[in-house]
Short mmCIF file of C-alpha atoms and ligand atoms in Angstrom, two decimals:
data_model
loop_
_atom_site.label_atom_id
_atom_site.label_comp_id
_atom_site.label_asym_id
_atom_site.label_seq_id
_atom_site.Cartn_x
_atom_site.Cartn_y
_atom_site.Cartn_z
CA MET R 1 144.34 61.90 -79.96
CA THR R 2 145.77 58.88 -78.52
CA ALA R 3 148.41 59.66 -75.22
CA ASP R 4 151.57 59.41 -77.75
CA GLU R 5 150.01 61.61 -80.38
CA GLN R 6 148.66 64.14 -77.54
CA THR R 7 152.61 64.37 -76.04
CA ALA R 8 153.61 65.39 -79.45
CA ALA R 9 151.62 67.89 -79.81
CA PRO R 10 153.22 71.53 -77.89
CA GLN R 11 152.34 71.89 -74.71
CA ASP R 12 151.44 75.06 -73.70
CA PRO R 13 153.94 76.33 -70.54
CA ALA R 14 151.52 77.92 -68.70
CA LYS R 15 149.27 74.39 -67.77
CA ARG R 16 152.77 72.20 -66.56
CA ILE R 17 151.77 70.23 -63.81
CA THR R 18 155.56 70.85 -61.27
CA PHE R 19 156.47 67.71 -60.02
CA PHE R 20 157.33 67.44 -56.53
CA ASP R 21 158.89 64.59 -54.50
CA THR R 22 158.69 63.29 -51.14
CA THR R 23 159.31 60.37 -51.01
CA LEU R 24 162.54 60.54 -49.41
CA ARG R 25 160.50 63.26 -47.07
CA ASP R 26 156.72 62.18 -46.45
CA GLY R 27 157.55 58.71 -48.18
CA GLU R 28 160.63 57.59 -45.55
CA GLN R 29 158.77 58.86 -42.37
CA ALA R 30 155.93 55.62 -43.18
CA PRO R 31 156.64 53.03 -39.75
CA GLY R 32 159.07 51.04 -40.86
CA ILE R 33 160.57 52.68 -43.05
CA THR R 34 165.05 54.08 -42.62
CA LEU R 35 166.37 54.88 -45.83
CA ASN R 36 171.01 55.31 -45.40
CA THR R 37 172.16 58.43 -47.26
CA ARG R 38 173.20 55.96 -49.83
CA GLU R 39 169.75 54.45 -50.83
CA LYS R 40 168.58 58.14 -50.36
CA VAL R 41 171.12 59.33 -52.69
CA GLU R 42 170.38 56.15 -55.27
CA ILE R 43 166.77 56.91 -55.48
CA ALA R 44 167.21 60.80 -56.14
CA HIS R 45 169.18 59.94 -59.02
CA GLN R 46 166.35 57.57 -59.93
CA LEU R 47 164.00 60.36 -59.06
CA ALA R 48 165.76 62.97 -61.30
CA ARG R 49 166.40 60.38 -64.11
CA LEU R 50 161.61 60.07 -63.81
CA GLY R 51 162.38 63.82 -64.58
CA VAL R 52 160.64 65.51 -61.51
CA ASP R 53 161.14 69.08 -60.86
CA VAL R 54 161.97 69.08 -56.97
CA ILE R 55 163.65 66.64 -54.56
CA GLU R 56 161.79 66.71 -51.32
CA ALA R 57 164.77 65.18 -49.45
CA GLY R 58 164.43 64.93 -46.36
CA PHE R 59 164.17 67.10 -42.41
CA PRO R 60 167.54 68.11 -41.41
CA ILE R 61 166.44 68.87 -38.19
CA SER R 62 164.62 65.99 -37.02
CA SER R 63 168.32 63.73 -36.82
CA PRO R 64 171.73 63.54 -38.29
CA GLY R 65 171.67 60.78 -40.15
CA ASP R 66 168.44 63.28 -41.98
CA PHE R 67 170.80 65.74 -42.24
CA GLU R 68 173.06 63.93 -43.60
CA GLY R 69 171.20 62.69 -45.98
CA VAL R 70 169.61 65.47 -47.90
CA ARG R 71 173.51 67.41 -47.70
CA ALA R 72 173.84 64.81 -49.90
CA VAL R 73 171.15 64.59 -52.25
CA ALA R 74 171.89 68.68 -52.21
CA ALA R 75 175.28 67.56 -53.97
CA GLU R 76 175.15 64.58 -55.58
CA VAL R 77 172.27 64.93 -57.75
CA PRO R 78 172.80 67.56 -60.29
CA GLY R 79 169.49 69.65 -61.94
CA VAL R 80 167.12 69.33 -59.98
CA ILE R 81 165.56 71.37 -57.03
CA VAL R 82 166.23 69.85 -54.11
CA ALA R 83 163.84 70.79 -50.50
CA GLY R 84 164.80 70.64 -46.92
CA LEU R 85 161.36 70.63 -44.69
CA ALA R 86 161.86 73.08 -41.35
CA ARG R 87 159.20 74.45 -38.98
CA ALA R 88 158.69 78.08 -38.25
CA ASN R 89 161.50 77.86 -36.36
CA PRO R 90 164.48 79.64 -36.43
CA ARG R 91 166.76 76.78 -36.15
CA ASP R 92 164.44 74.45 -38.08
CA VAL R 93 165.23 76.97 -41.35
CA THR R 94 168.64 77.95 -40.68
CA THR R 95 169.82 74.22 -40.26
CA ALA R 96 167.55 73.34 -43.80
CA GLY R 97 168.91 76.27 -45.39
CA GLU R 98 172.57 74.52 -44.82
CA ALA R 99 171.79 70.89 -45.33
CA VAL R 100 170.56 72.44 -49.09
CA ARG R 101 173.26 74.79 -49.37
CA ASP R 102 175.18 71.93 -51.90
CA ALA R 103 172.38 72.05 -54.02
CA GLU R 104 172.14 73.46 -58.08
CA ARG R 105 168.87 74.81 -57.24
CA PRO R 106 167.85 74.70 -53.01
CA ARG R 107 164.50 75.62 -51.47
CA ILE R 108 164.01 75.51 -47.90
CA HIS R 109 160.66 74.39 -47.20
CA THR R 110 159.41 75.63 -44.12
CA PHE R 111 155.72 75.36 -42.55
CA ILE R 112 153.10 75.22 -39.80
CA ALA R 113 150.19 74.18 -38.60
CA THR R 114 147.14 77.11 -39.34
CA SER R 115 143.68 74.37 -37.72
CA ASP R 116 142.41 75.63 -34.17
CA ILE R 117 143.40 71.82 -33.72
CA HIS R 118 146.85 72.02 -34.25
CA LEU R 119 147.02 75.13 -32.89
CA THR R 120 145.40 74.72 -29.39
CA TYR R 121 146.12 70.73 -28.84
CA LYS R 122 149.79 70.57 -30.46
CA LEU R 123 151.56 74.18 -30.43
CA LYS R 124 149.96 76.01 -28.19
CA MET R 125 149.50 79.06 -29.81
CA SER R 126 147.82 81.16 -31.06
CA ARG R 127 146.80 82.53 -34.31
CA GLU R 128 148.33 85.84 -34.59
CA GLN R 129 151.96 83.77 -33.06
CA VAL R 130 151.18 81.41 -35.40
CA LEU R 131 151.69 84.34 -37.76
CA THR R 132 154.25 86.12 -36.87
CA ALA R 133 156.21 82.21 -37.00
CA ALA R 134 154.90 82.29 -40.38
CA THR R 135 156.35 85.30 -41.18
CA GLU R 136 160.02 85.53 -39.16
CA ALA R 137 160.36 82.39 -41.13
CA VAL R 138 159.73 82.76 -44.39
CA ARG R 139 161.71 86.52 -43.84
CA LEU R 140 164.32 84.28 -42.18
CA ALA R 141 164.51 81.31 -45.47
CA ARG R 142 164.32 84.26 -48.01
CA SER R 143 167.61 85.16 -46.68
CA ILE R 144 168.92 82.00 -46.90
CA VAL R 145 167.90 80.81 -50.68
CA ASP R 146 165.82 82.92 -53.89
CA ASP R 147 163.90 79.11 -53.48
CA VAL R 148 161.12 78.87 -50.61
CA GLU R 149 158.05 77.34 -50.23
CA PHE R 150 155.41 78.15 -47.47
CA SER R 151 152.97 75.63 -45.89
CA CYS R 152 149.27 75.57 -43.21
CA GLU R 153 149.55 72.10 -42.03
CA ASP R 154 146.65 70.49 -41.88
CA ALA R 155 144.95 73.83 -43.82
CA THR R 156 141.53 71.86 -45.30
CA ARG R 157 140.87 71.78 -41.31
CA SER R 158 141.60 75.62 -40.99
CA GLU R 159 139.60 78.61 -41.19
CA PRO R 160 139.73 79.35 -44.78
CA ALA R 161 140.77 83.57 -43.84
CA PHE R 162 142.72 82.20 -41.54
CA VAL R 163 144.74 80.72 -43.66
CA ALA R 164 144.29 83.24 -46.61
CA GLU R 165 146.26 85.98 -44.20
CA VAL R 166 148.38 83.64 -42.74
CA VAL R 167 149.24 82.93 -47.09
CA GLY R 168 149.06 86.74 -47.49
CA ALA R 169 151.87 86.71 -45.30
CA ALA R 170 154.15 84.29 -46.84
CA ILE R 171 153.82 85.57 -49.67
CA ALA R 172 154.79 89.22 -48.87
CA GLU R 173 158.17 87.48 -47.01
CA GLY R 174 159.34 86.08 -50.77
CA ALA R 175 157.92 82.45 -51.25
CA GLY R 176 157.13 81.97 -54.60
CA THR R 177 155.74 78.31 -53.91
CA ILE R 178 152.44 78.12 -51.11
CA ASN R 179 151.53 74.73 -50.30
CA ILE R 180 148.44 73.64 -49.33
CA PRO R 181 148.37 70.35 -47.53
CA ASP R 182 145.26 67.88 -46.50
CA THR R 183 147.61 66.58 -44.28
CA VAL R 184 144.68 64.26 -42.35
CA GLY R 185 143.18 63.18 -46.10
CA TYR R 186 139.90 64.80 -44.93
CA THR R 187 138.34 66.69 -47.88
CA THR R 188 136.63 65.50 -50.92
CA PRO R 189 137.11 66.69 -54.61
CA THR R 190 134.73 69.35 -54.48
CA GLU R 191 134.79 70.31 -51.28
CA PHE R 192 138.92 71.01 -51.71
CA GLN R 193 138.64 72.80 -54.70
CA GLY R 194 136.12 74.92 -53.16
CA PHE R 195 139.18 76.01 -50.37
CA LEU R 196 141.17 76.62 -53.23
CA LEU R 197 139.68 79.24 -54.64
CA GLU R 198 138.15 81.26 -51.65
CA LEU R 199 141.22 81.38 -50.99
CA TYR R 200 142.00 82.75 -54.38
CA ASP R 201 139.17 85.34 -53.55
CA ARG R 202 140.63 86.04 -50.65
CA CYS R 203 144.25 86.84 -50.86
CA PRO R 204 144.60 87.42 -54.86
CA GLU R 205 148.53 87.78 -54.45
CA LEU R 206 148.32 84.28 -54.26
CA ARG R 207 148.16 84.25 -58.75
CA GLY R 208 150.77 85.53 -58.51
CA VAL R 209 153.01 82.92 -57.37
CA VAL R 210 152.79 78.51 -57.58
CA LEU R 211 149.99 77.52 -55.93
CA SER R 212 151.59 73.89 -55.11
CA VAL R 213 148.56 70.92 -53.01
CA HIS R 214 150.20 68.38 -50.92
CA CYS R 215 147.54 65.49 -50.32
CA HIS R 216 146.99 62.44 -48.02
CA ASP R 217 145.73 59.28 -48.93
CA ASP R 218 142.94 58.20 -45.88
CA LEU R 219 140.45 58.94 -46.98
CA GLY R 220 141.90 57.69 -50.83
CA LEU R 221 141.39 60.54 -52.39
CA ALA R 222 144.90 61.92 -52.04
CA VAL R 223 145.38 61.10 -56.27
CA ALA R 224 141.45 62.64 -56.56
CA ASN R 225 141.82 66.08 -54.21
CA SER R 226 144.98 66.70 -56.53
CA LEU R 227 143.61 66.75 -59.20
CA ALA R 228 141.18 68.54 -58.24
CA GLY R 229 143.24 71.22 -56.86
CA VAL R 230 145.10 71.34 -60.23
CA GLN R 231 141.94 71.61 -62.55
CA VAL R 232 141.22 74.32 -60.60
CA GLY R 233 144.75 76.68 -60.93
CA ALA R 234 147.00 74.65 -58.41
CA ARG R 235 150.67 73.94 -60.14
CA GLN R 236 152.51 71.89 -58.21
CA VAL R 237 151.09 68.23 -56.58
CA GLU R 238 153.38 67.04 -53.75
CA GLY R 239 153.40 62.94 -53.11
CA CYS R 240 155.78 60.27 -52.92
CA ILE R 241 156.28 56.98 -55.38
CA ASN R 242 154.10 53.90 -54.69
CA GLY R 243 151.89 56.04 -52.91
CA ILE R 244 154.10 55.22 -49.74
CA GLY R 245 153.82 57.35 -46.93
CA GLU R 246 152.20 58.95 -42.99
CA ARG R 247 149.48 56.40 -41.79
CA ALA R 248 147.70 55.55 -45.26
CA GLY R 249 150.31 57.16 -47.71
CA ASN R 250 150.67 60.29 -49.51
CA ALA R 251 149.17 60.61 -53.29
CA SER R 252 151.02 58.85 -55.37
CA LEU R 253 153.06 60.65 -58.15
CA GLU R 254 153.00 57.59 -60.48
CA GLU R 255 149.81 57.55 -60.98
CA LEU R 256 149.25 61.55 -61.00
CA ALA R 257 151.87 61.49 -63.81
CA MET R 258 149.55 58.53 -66.21
CA ILE R 259 146.45 60.89 -65.38
CA LEU R 260 147.57 63.72 -66.73
CA ARG R 261 149.57 61.80 -69.98
CA THR R 262 146.13 59.18 -70.57
CA ARG R 263 143.54 62.20 -69.68
CA ALA R 264 144.97 65.13 -71.17
CA ASP R 265 142.27 65.09 -72.76
CA ALA R 266 139.57 65.97 -69.93
CA LEU R 267 141.97 67.52 -68.07
CA GLY R 268 141.87 70.34 -70.26
CA GLY R 269 145.72 69.92 -71.68
CA LEU R 270 147.42 70.30 -68.07
CA TRP R 271 151.21 68.36 -68.50
CA SER R 272 153.48 67.08 -66.12
CA GLY R 273 158.12 67.27 -67.76
CA LEU R 274 158.10 62.61 -66.76
CA THR R 275 159.69 60.44 -68.22
CA THR R 276 156.98 58.21 -67.09
CA THR R 277 159.27 54.71 -69.23
CA GLU R 278 161.30 55.42 -66.10
CA ILE R 279 158.34 55.15 -63.68
CA THR R 280 158.15 51.32 -63.06
CA ARG R 281 161.92 51.24 -62.70
CA THR R 282 161.53 53.91 -59.64
CA SER R 283 159.09 51.98 -58.15
CA ARG R 284 160.38 48.54 -58.15
CA MET R 285 163.35 51.22 -56.69
CA VAL R 286 161.30 52.82 -54.20
CA SER R 287 159.28 49.12 -52.83
CA ARG R 288 162.59 47.35 -52.49
CA MET R 289 164.85 50.49 -51.13
CA THR R 290 162.20 50.69 -48.66
CA GLY R 291 160.56 46.78 -47.95
CA TYR R 292 156.84 48.21 -48.13
CA VAL R 293 155.03 45.79 -51.24
CA VAL R 294 153.36 47.13 -53.99
CA GLN R 295 150.17 45.57 -53.60
CA PRO R 296 149.06 43.53 -56.66
CA ASN R 297 146.47 45.82 -57.69
CA LYS R 298 147.93 48.81 -57.22
CA ALA R 299 146.88 51.30 -60.34
CA ILE R 300 150.18 51.53 -62.87
CA VAL R 301 153.30 49.67 -60.55
CA GLY R 302 151.28 46.60 -59.79
CA ARG R 303 151.82 43.14 -61.23
CA ASN R 304 148.25 43.15 -62.24
CA ALA R 305 148.39 46.62 -64.05
CA PHE R 306 148.80 45.80 -67.03
CA ALA R 307 148.01 41.77 -66.97
CA HIS R 308 144.84 40.62 -68.66
CA GLU R 309 143.80 37.02 -67.00
CA ALA R 310 140.61 36.68 -67.57
CA GLY R 311 139.78 35.35 -71.16
CA ILE R 312 137.25 37.77 -72.54
CA HIS R 313 139.39 40.29 -72.06
CA GLN R 314 142.80 38.48 -73.56
CA HIS R 315 140.59 38.06 -76.51
CA GLY R 316 139.80 41.03 -77.14
CA VAL R 317 143.76 42.19 -76.23
CA LEU R 318 145.13 40.18 -78.93
CA SER R 319 142.70 41.41 -81.52
CA ASN R 320 143.59 45.36 -80.49
CA PRO R 321 145.15 46.26 -77.37
CA LEU R 322 142.33 48.46 -77.35
CA THR R 323 139.71 46.58 -75.95
CA TYR R 324 140.56 46.89 -72.00
CA GLU R 325 144.14 48.46 -72.60
CA ILE R 326 143.96 52.20 -72.05
CA MET R 327 147.93 52.82 -71.36
CA ASP R 328 150.55 51.06 -73.46
CA TYR R 329 152.53 49.15 -71.21
CA ALA R 330 155.36 50.12 -72.96
CA SER R 331 154.71 54.19 -71.67
CA VAL R 332 155.65 53.50 -67.83
CA GLY R 333 158.23 51.18 -68.49
CA LEU R 334 157.14 48.15 -68.74
CA ALA R 335 159.12 46.67 -71.56
CA GLN R 336 162.89 46.93 -70.52
CA SER R 337 162.66 44.33 -67.75
CA GLU R 338 163.58 41.70 -70.44
CA ILE R 339 166.37 39.34 -70.23
CA VAL R 340 169.59 40.80 -70.58
CA LEU R 341 172.89 39.21 -69.22
CA GLY R 342 173.65 35.43 -70.12
CA LYS R 343 176.51 33.09 -67.99
CA HIS R 344 178.51 33.36 -70.29
CA SER R 345 178.25 37.68 -70.16
CA GLY R 346 181.50 39.50 -68.60
CA ARG R 347 182.72 42.29 -66.13
CA HIS R 348 181.94 44.55 -69.28
CA ALA R 349 178.72 44.00 -70.22
CA LEU R 350 177.67 44.04 -66.56
CA ARG R 351 178.63 47.63 -66.17
CA ASN R 352 177.14 48.24 -69.84
CA ALA R 353 173.56 46.59 -68.18
CA LEU R 354 173.63 48.74 -65.41
CA VAL R 355 175.05 51.79 -66.85
CA GLU R 356 172.39 51.54 -68.90
CA MET R 357 169.50 50.89 -65.90
CA GLY R 358 171.02 54.33 -64.57
CA TYR R 359 173.22 52.43 -62.01
CA GLU R 360 176.70 54.33 -61.85
CA LEU R 361 178.45 52.42 -59.51
CA ASP R 362 182.15 52.31 -58.74
CA ARG R 363 185.36 50.08 -58.72
CA ASP R 364 184.29 47.85 -55.50
CA GLU R 365 180.70 48.73 -56.32
CA LEU R 366 181.13 46.40 -59.34
CA ASP R 367 183.73 44.02 -58.68
CA GLN R 368 181.29 43.31 -56.08
CA ALA R 369 178.46 42.91 -58.00
CA PHE R 370 179.48 41.09 -60.30
CA ALA R 371 180.20 38.40 -57.91
CA ARG R 372 177.29 37.98 -56.88
CA PHE R 373 176.51 38.41 -60.76
CA LYS R 374 178.41 35.34 -61.28
CA ASP R 375 177.12 33.40 -58.20
CA LEU R 376 173.67 33.70 -60.05
CA ALA R 377 173.95 32.81 -63.10
CA ASP R 378 176.28 30.41 -62.48
CA ARG R 379 172.83 28.89 -61.01
CA LYS R 380 170.18 30.63 -62.75
CA GLY R 381 171.76 30.80 -66.43
CA ARG R 382 169.83 33.75 -67.92
CA ILE R 383 169.47 36.33 -65.94
CA SER R 384 167.13 39.65 -66.45
CA ALA R 385 166.71 43.58 -65.36
CA ALA R 386 164.65 42.77 -62.62
CA ASP R 387 167.53 40.31 -60.88
CA LEU R 388 170.05 43.16 -61.68
CA GLU R 389 167.65 45.46 -59.67
CA ALA R 390 167.24 43.19 -57.07
CA ILE R 391 171.39 42.51 -56.67
CA VAL R 392 172.53 46.08 -56.93
CA GLY R 393 170.09 47.15 -54.87
CA ASP R 394 171.22 45.09 -52.22
CA GLU R 395 174.63 45.62 -52.71
CA MET R 396 173.59 48.93 -52.20
CA ARG R 397 172.16 48.22 -48.25
CA VAL R 398 174.92 45.93 -47.84
CA GLU R 399 177.29 49.30 -48.35
CA GLY R 400 174.79 51.42 -46.46
CA ALA R 401 174.76 49.35 -43.52
CA ALA R 402 178.41 48.76 -43.09
CA ASP R 403 178.52 50.37 -40.03
CA GLY R 404 176.08 47.48 -38.35
CA LEU R 405 175.42 44.23 -38.17
CA ALA R 406 176.23 41.58 -40.68
CA LEU R 407 175.62 37.90 -40.69
CA ASP R 408 178.41 36.04 -41.21
CA GLU R 409 177.34 32.07 -41.13
CA LEU R 410 173.86 30.78 -40.83
CA HIS R 411 173.59 27.16 -40.31
CA PHE R 412 169.51 25.04 -40.23
CA ALA R 413 168.40 21.62 -38.76
CA GLY R 414 164.75 20.86 -39.36
CA GLY R 415 162.28 19.08 -41.16
CA THR R 416 158.64 17.75 -40.66
CA GLY R 417 158.60 16.75 -37.65
CA GLY R 418 161.18 17.64 -36.20
CA THR R 419 161.79 21.16 -33.64
CA PRO R 420 163.03 23.93 -36.26
CA HIS R 421 166.72 24.89 -34.91
CA ALA R 422 169.27 27.12 -36.34
CA ARG R 423 172.29 28.88 -36.22
CA VAL R 424 173.55 31.85 -36.53
CA VAL R 425 176.82 33.51 -36.48
CA VAL R 426 176.81 37.36 -36.66
CA ARG R 427 179.35 40.13 -37.14
CA GLU R 428 179.90 42.85 -35.27
CA ALA R 429 181.35 46.43 -36.91
CA ASP R 430 184.21 45.95 -34.88
CA GLY R 431 185.13 42.89 -36.58
CA SER R 432 183.75 40.57 -33.22
CA ARG R 433 182.30 37.66 -33.70
CA ARG R 434 179.14 35.74 -31.86
CA GLU R 435 177.60 33.17 -31.94
CA ALA R 436 174.40 31.75 -30.73
CA GLU R 437 171.49 29.45 -32.16
CA ALA R 438 167.39 28.90 -30.67
CA ASP R 439 164.54 26.31 -31.32
CA GLY R 440 161.46 27.53 -33.22
CA ASP R 441 157.90 27.15 -34.29
CA GLY R 442 159.04 27.20 -37.05
CA PRO R 443 162.76 27.88 -39.87
CA VAL R 444 161.91 31.44 -39.39
CA ASP R 445 160.96 32.06 -35.67
CA ALA R 446 164.20 30.21 -35.00
CA LEU R 447 166.40 32.20 -36.80
CA MET R 448 165.08 35.17 -35.54
CA LYS R 449 165.82 33.78 -32.05
CA ALA R 450 169.60 33.14 -32.83
CA ILE R 451 169.89 36.08 -33.85
CA ASP R 452 168.69 38.27 -31.51
CA ARG R 453 170.50 36.28 -28.93
CA ALA R 454 173.42 37.50 -30.85
CA ALA R 455 172.66 40.43 -31.11
CA GLY R 456 171.08 41.29 -27.98
CA THR R 457 167.51 42.38 -29.11
CA GLU R 458 164.43 41.40 -28.58
CA GLY R 459 162.52 41.40 -31.23
CA THR R 460 158.19 41.19 -32.66
CA LEU R 461 157.92 39.29 -36.54
CA LEU R 462 154.75 41.87 -36.77
CA GLU R 463 154.81 41.16 -41.03
CA TYR R 464 156.82 38.16 -42.88
CA ALA R 465 156.63 38.06 -47.29
CA VAL R 466 158.89 36.40 -49.54
CA SER R 467 158.31 36.54 -53.25
CA ALA R 468 159.99 35.87 -56.24
CA VAL R 469 161.85 38.79 -58.00
CA THR R 470 161.25 36.75 -61.31
CA GLY R 471 159.66 34.53 -62.67
CA GLY R 472 160.67 30.47 -62.29
CA LYS R 473 161.97 27.73 -60.36
CA ASP R 474 165.60 29.24 -60.06
CA ALA R 475 164.07 32.97 -59.58
CA LEU R 476 166.27 34.65 -56.57
CA GLY R 477 164.49 35.01 -53.45
CA GLU R 478 163.35 38.37 -52.28
CA ALA R 479 161.86 39.20 -47.44
CA ARG R 480 160.70 41.60 -46.46
CA VAL R 481 160.09 41.95 -42.52
CA VAL R 482 158.93 44.29 -40.34
CA CYS R 483 159.10 43.78 -36.40
CA GLU R 484 158.83 45.76 -33.87
CA ILE R 485 161.83 46.25 -32.31
CA ASP R 486 161.96 48.73 -28.41
CA GLY R 487 158.56 49.68 -29.17
CA ARG R 488 159.09 50.67 -32.72
CA ARG R 489 158.26 49.38 -36.06
CA PHE R 490 161.48 48.62 -38.67
CA ALA R 491 161.28 47.27 -42.17
CA GLY R 492 164.32 45.52 -43.48
CA GLN R 493 164.62 43.28 -46.33
CA GLY R 494 166.70 40.63 -48.64
CA VAL R 495 168.09 39.30 -51.53
CA SER R 496 168.76 35.69 -52.16
CA THR R 497 168.49 32.34 -54.09
CA ASP R 498 168.54 30.07 -50.74
CA VAL R 499 165.12 32.43 -48.59
CA LEU R 500 166.05 31.82 -45.51
CA GLU R 501 169.33 33.09 -45.27
CA ALA R 502 167.64 36.51 -47.67
CA SER R 503 165.31 36.38 -44.25
CA ALA R 504 167.84 36.48 -42.33
CA THR R 505 169.51 39.07 -43.38
CA ALA R 506 166.16 40.62 -43.55
CA TYR R 507 165.20 40.69 -39.98
CA VAL R 508 169.64 41.47 -39.78
CA ARG R 509 169.32 44.99 -41.30
CA ALA R 510 165.80 45.65 -39.28
CA VAL R 511 168.06 45.36 -35.87
CA ASN R 512 170.67 47.45 -38.21
CA ALA R 513 168.19 50.34 -38.49
CA SER R 514 166.73 49.70 -34.95
CA ARG R 515 170.69 50.53 -33.76
CA HIS R 516 170.26 53.64 -36.36
CA ALA R 517 167.21 55.09 -34.49
CA GLU R 518 168.51 54.58 -30.87
CA HIS R 519 171.23 56.62 -32.43
CA GLY R 520 170.30 59.06 -34.13
CA GLU R 521 167.39 59.92 -31.57
CA ARG R 522 165.08 61.91 -34.56
CA VAL R 523 162.86 65.22 -33.11
CA ALA R 524 159.11 64.37 -32.29
CA THR R 525 157.61 66.28 -35.02
CA GLY R 526 153.70 66.31 -34.59
CA GLY R 527 152.18 65.61 -36.77
CA VAL R 528 153.94 65.87 -40.25
O1 KIV P 601 151.10 67.27 -44.82
C1 KIV P 601 151.72 67.91 -44.17
O2 KIV P 601 151.08 68.68 -44.45
C2 KIV P 601 153.05 67.81 -44.29
C3 KIV P 601 153.59 68.91 -44.35
C4 KIV P 601 154.88 69.37 -43.61
C5 KIV P 601 153.42 69.76 -45.82
O3 KIV P 601 153.32 67.32 -44.80
ZN1 ZN P 602 152.18 65.71 -45.18
#
């Protein structure tokens, strides 16, 4: 049976896997990522279109920005469950409750570590104290919302008997989902299955709630471990789009969705409610807004995942795609990235194309997007969906950073044999303008130094990449930077037909992210 025939076959509700997306929380904790509220809401809308069941929109107590992000997603994204994370203490739990209050289906996700390593060195608490904190946190959360999830952080390095005891207490207080994280990506698939089966034995009440798995990718096993979990009874998987997240990241949700779709035969009919044709668009949006580039050979969403370069493969694929393709590229939404507009297209056509792509822009936003579209269309002629996504994503960043620094002017002199020299004019939110210039080892170095002088920052460039949004000499260039400013990492991204302008914009956005972080200081969250 093909994947499409399997998808069309009646599906057993007991085998449905709930997809819990934590791109906006665990994903956003990856170094350098800072999403503003507008970006979070836009990603959340796209996650809802993708069909995830739960969106963990942030960790409300950790910063005012996180609180606002969760509140906005809860208020503006209907249909899905919106979760806010909380440590097992009253302040965290009540703050998470306030943040998700306006959601159609609010969830509080509370957690505490159960491993002796975390108890001794991080929490400095006894097992008894942890048990009490977990019990009281779930009780309080249940007094605020009906839907409570409880997690034992670092579960896989904890003693199973203690995890079972804490889980039993959480269920007794009304937790409907019990999540077992492999916080440090340490376990292996068979070991994880053994651990979960032992929990079922020690805590039979676990069969009456939803068992969830949350796996990190430190050893490259996050997806394999999540799959191992659902094969022994877990019915919720947690992960992030593009597998982003702290350190090596979280389980990649698009990989899990396509494994279920493609190999339902080998997995006893487990299935998800995801609209897989939205995968490519979601992946691109997350990559663009986080500044995290997807590796070309990444399964499902990498640039080469459906490309057949080798001659022998091409021959086989042309004769019959089944020779080398186990998935149809259209099933992940790749077919939708075709040319959509030309230079004579008007505002109405642009609006329709954007609506079809899932973007709802208000009048001002549409005006901005149309101005950029026209500018680009004059230079480029034909505009693809990927170009439009780049323009709109870029406009959202501008809007989200409206209270920050902006690049007003950029002048550059250089060339073979000469010293690269840049002059910039930046504008603060209050309208004041500052000008600065600098020489550099290369054009980007000169630009960054000039921006640093104008902004009063001192940044070190750690990563720099420029890529073309589409093929062709007239392609839009997308620059991404990761830099260290005041000892912390920040990412930025910019799009323009001029790659130096894109690079300068990317750096200005990283500077804005660093300023934002200064104002909304994050609570230290230990291993979360
Ligand atoms: O990795 C982890 O343990 C977590 C929990 C907060 C669920 O992210
Ligand atoms: Zn995690």
